[in-house]
């Protein structure tokens, strides 16, 4: 309901498809058919698009609702990768000293549009919304920690309660609920490739 209220009427369609997809996956859990159900959901263009729209709007809703917590981090990020229009909008909001304006401008240009790469703010909002602990695996040397994954050494950036302790502590001071309400929540691992992430299984 909050998502539908904040955005447009079509949001109700995205919510409905997402709920139906989650129900189908939950029904298939524990059966040999679960992998096919998940793959069908993320492979069928119409359904996949609706899931993406839902998740992007959910992220925007969360970030906008905690503008005071996220605006200092957004204002301090490198904006070279943003479009000139997005840079101008965010820099104007920074100049105005508006926490809400900074986050609104970021969400409008970087979160809600489909096709814009997701970064730490997108992932962090998903972690908080769905109580996830996410590990992003890179095949370059830009991440924080090198770990072994099978026969490969990979660069890993973990979004969990320990690595994000400093940031989470600041966020918890202005958020109604802790950033990670259940530290034992499920783990999700994804491989970053330019332009998208791929879900991977860790053994």
XYZ file of C-alpha atoms in Angstrom:
203
model
C 0.000 0.000 0.000
C 2.706 2.614 0.813
C 4.352 1.966 -2.551
C 1.083 2.420 -4.418
C 0.351 5.620 -2.488
C 3.771 7.147 -3.160
C 3.994 6.257 -6.835
C 1.445 5.878 -9.589
C -1.542 3.576 -9.998
C 0.446 1.154 -12.175
C 2.510 0.295 -9.095
C -0.400 -1.856 -7.964
C 0.167 -4.084 -11.008
C 3.867 -4.480 -10.164
C 3.007 -5.386 -6.565
C 0.401 -7.926 -7.689
C 2.779 -9.708 -10.089
C 5.529 -9.760 -7.457
C 3.206 -11.254 -4.834
C 1.987 -13.903 -7.274
C 5.566 -14.798 -8.231
C 6.659 -15.092 -4.594
C 3.641 -17.329 -3.854
C 4.531 -19.607 -6.784
C 8.147 -19.881 -5.659
C 7.174 -20.602 -2.042
C 4.801 -23.352 -3.164
C 7.609 -24.933 -5.195
C 10.207 -24.806 -2.405
C 11.231 -28.328 -1.443
C 10.152 -29.791 -4.782
C 12.261 -30.668 -7.840
C 10.355 -27.987 -9.730
C 11.602 -25.005 -7.705
C 14.537 -24.143 -9.996
C 12.275 -24.107 -13.053
C 9.720 -21.890 -11.305
C 12.418 -19.368 -10.378
C 14.005 -19.429 -13.834
C 10.621 -18.994 -15.516
C 9.893 -15.993 -13.312
C 13.133 -14.190 -14.111
C 13.310 -15.279 -17.762
C 9.857 -14.341 -19.014
C 10.223 -10.732 -20.099
C 6.871 -9.439 -18.892
C 7.167 -10.963 -15.434
C 10.855 -10.108 -15.092
C 10.219 -6.480 -16.046
C 7.469 -6.167 -13.447
C 9.740 -7.663 -10.763
C 12.499 -5.203 -11.675
C 10.106 -2.238 -11.592
C 8.767 -3.355 -8.218
C 12.233 -3.726 -6.701
C 13.418 -0.365 -8.023
C 10.360 1.421 -6.654
C 10.730 -0.397 -3.328
C 14.338 0.769 -3.113
C 13.321 4.341 -3.934
C 10.545 4.265 -1.352
C 12.973 3.073 1.324
C 15.726 5.573 0.476
C 13.280 8.488 0.271
C 11.807 7.465 3.623
C 15.249 7.654 5.262
C 16.619 10.707 3.509
C 18.427 12.085 6.560
C 20.363 8.840 6.879
C 21.387 8.429 3.256
C 21.875 12.004 2.020
C 25.382 12.447 3.530
C 26.583 9.256 1.828
C 25.014 10.194 -1.511
C 26.460 13.698 -1.321
C 29.913 12.249 -0.678
C 29.988 9.770 -3.550
C 31.894 10.153 -6.809
C 29.451 11.581 -9.338
C 31.650 11.267 -12.421
C 29.672 8.237 -13.599
C 26.349 10.104 -13.464
C 24.811 11.916 -16.393
C 25.301 15.694 -16.491
C 21.578 16.187 -15.806
C 21.707 13.891 -12.750
C 24.854 15.596 -11.450
C 23.255 19.027 -11.777
C 20.081 17.943 -9.993
C 21.927 16.360 -7.071
C 24.475 19.190 -6.778
C 21.648 21.752 -6.709
C 19.987 19.814 -3.889
C 23.318 19.677 -2.023
C 23.675 23.432 -2.435
C 20.177 23.904 -0.997
C 21.120 21.751 2.004
C 18.035 19.599 1.572
C 18.436 15.977 2.710
C 15.142 15.054 1.067
C 16.044 16.911 -2.116
C 19.387 15.091 -2.400
C 17.790 11.656 -2.007
C 14.812 12.515 -4.231
C 17.159 13.663 -7.008
C 19.284 10.519 -6.629
C 16.240 8.229 -6.741
C 14.721 9.969 -9.744
C 17.931 9.696 -11.771
C 19.682 6.575 -10.442
C 17.175 4.262 -8.754
C 13.817 4.443 -10.488
C 14.925 4.434 -14.155
C 15.429 0.961 -15.587
C 18.819 0.428 -17.200
C 20.847 2.388 -14.646
C 23.487 0.277 -12.884
C 22.773 -0.609 -9.265
C 25.356 0.377 -6.677
C 25.808 0.151 -2.917
C 22.736 2.256 -2.118
C 20.477 0.002 -4.176
C 21.894 -3.116 -2.545
C 21.841 -1.635 0.940
C 18.178 -0.702 0.622
C 17.325 -4.247 -0.506
C 19.267 -5.650 2.457
C 17.244 -3.543 4.865
C 13.885 -4.064 3.150
C 14.112 -7.841 2.803
C 16.534 -8.654 5.614
C 19.196 -9.983 3.262
C 22.928 -10.367 3.618
C 24.399 -9.857 0.164
C 27.842 -10.747 -1.142
C 28.935 -9.180 -4.420
C 31.697 -11.080 -6.200
C 33.934 -9.247 -8.671
C 36.459 -10.565 -11.139
C 38.642 -7.469 -10.868
C 40.678 -5.808 -8.126
C 38.257 -3.121 -7.021
C 36.578 -4.814 -4.063
C 37.466 -4.948 -0.410
C 38.475 -8.527 0.258
C 39.972 -11.413 -1.692
C 38.523 -14.844 -0.951
C 38.669 -18.291 -2.478
C 35.608 -19.574 -4.287
C 36.335 -23.128 -5.341
C 39.444 -23.023 -7.498
C 39.190 -19.255 -8.075
C 40.277 -16.240 -6.102
C 37.671 -13.500 -6.294
C 37.254 -9.988 -5.005
C 34.276 -9.732 -2.657
C 32.278 -6.876 -1.192
C 29.990 -8.039 1.607
C 26.874 -6.161 2.629
C 26.254 -7.497 6.119
C 26.031 -6.331 9.701
C 29.772 -6.626 10.378
C 31.231 -4.926 7.298
C 28.586 -2.195 7.418
C 28.830 -1.694 11.166
C 29.956 1.917 10.863
C 27.384 2.929 8.313
C 24.659 0.809 9.893
C 25.313 2.446 13.249
C 24.662 5.854 11.776
C 21.578 4.657 9.938
C 20.165 2.949 13.007
C 20.231 6.293 14.784
C 17.615 7.742 12.435
C 15.749 4.626 11.307
C 12.796 3.188 13.192
C 14.110 -0.363 12.758
C 17.715 -1.647 12.829
C 19.350 -1.933 9.426
C 19.716 -5.685 9.907
C 16.906 -6.764 12.201
C 17.887 -10.410 11.839
C 21.644 -10.943 11.357
C 20.947 -14.583 10.572
C 18.914 -13.699 7.508
C 19.453 -15.487 4.201
C 22.615 -14.995 2.161
C 22.499 -13.937 -1.460
C 25.598 -14.007 -3.653
C 25.797 -12.269 -6.994
C 28.538 -11.923 -9.600
C 28.958 -8.389 -10.875
C 29.387 -8.038 -14.592
C 29.273 -4.642 -16.308
C 25.633 -3.727 -16.675
C 24.117 -6.457 -14.517
C 24.460 -8.953 -11.689
C 24.181 -12.741 -11.946
C 23.022 -14.900 -9.043
C 25.657 -17.477 -8.162
C 25.732 -20.520 -5.888
C 28.537 -20.660 -3.335
C 29.924 -24.083 -2.495
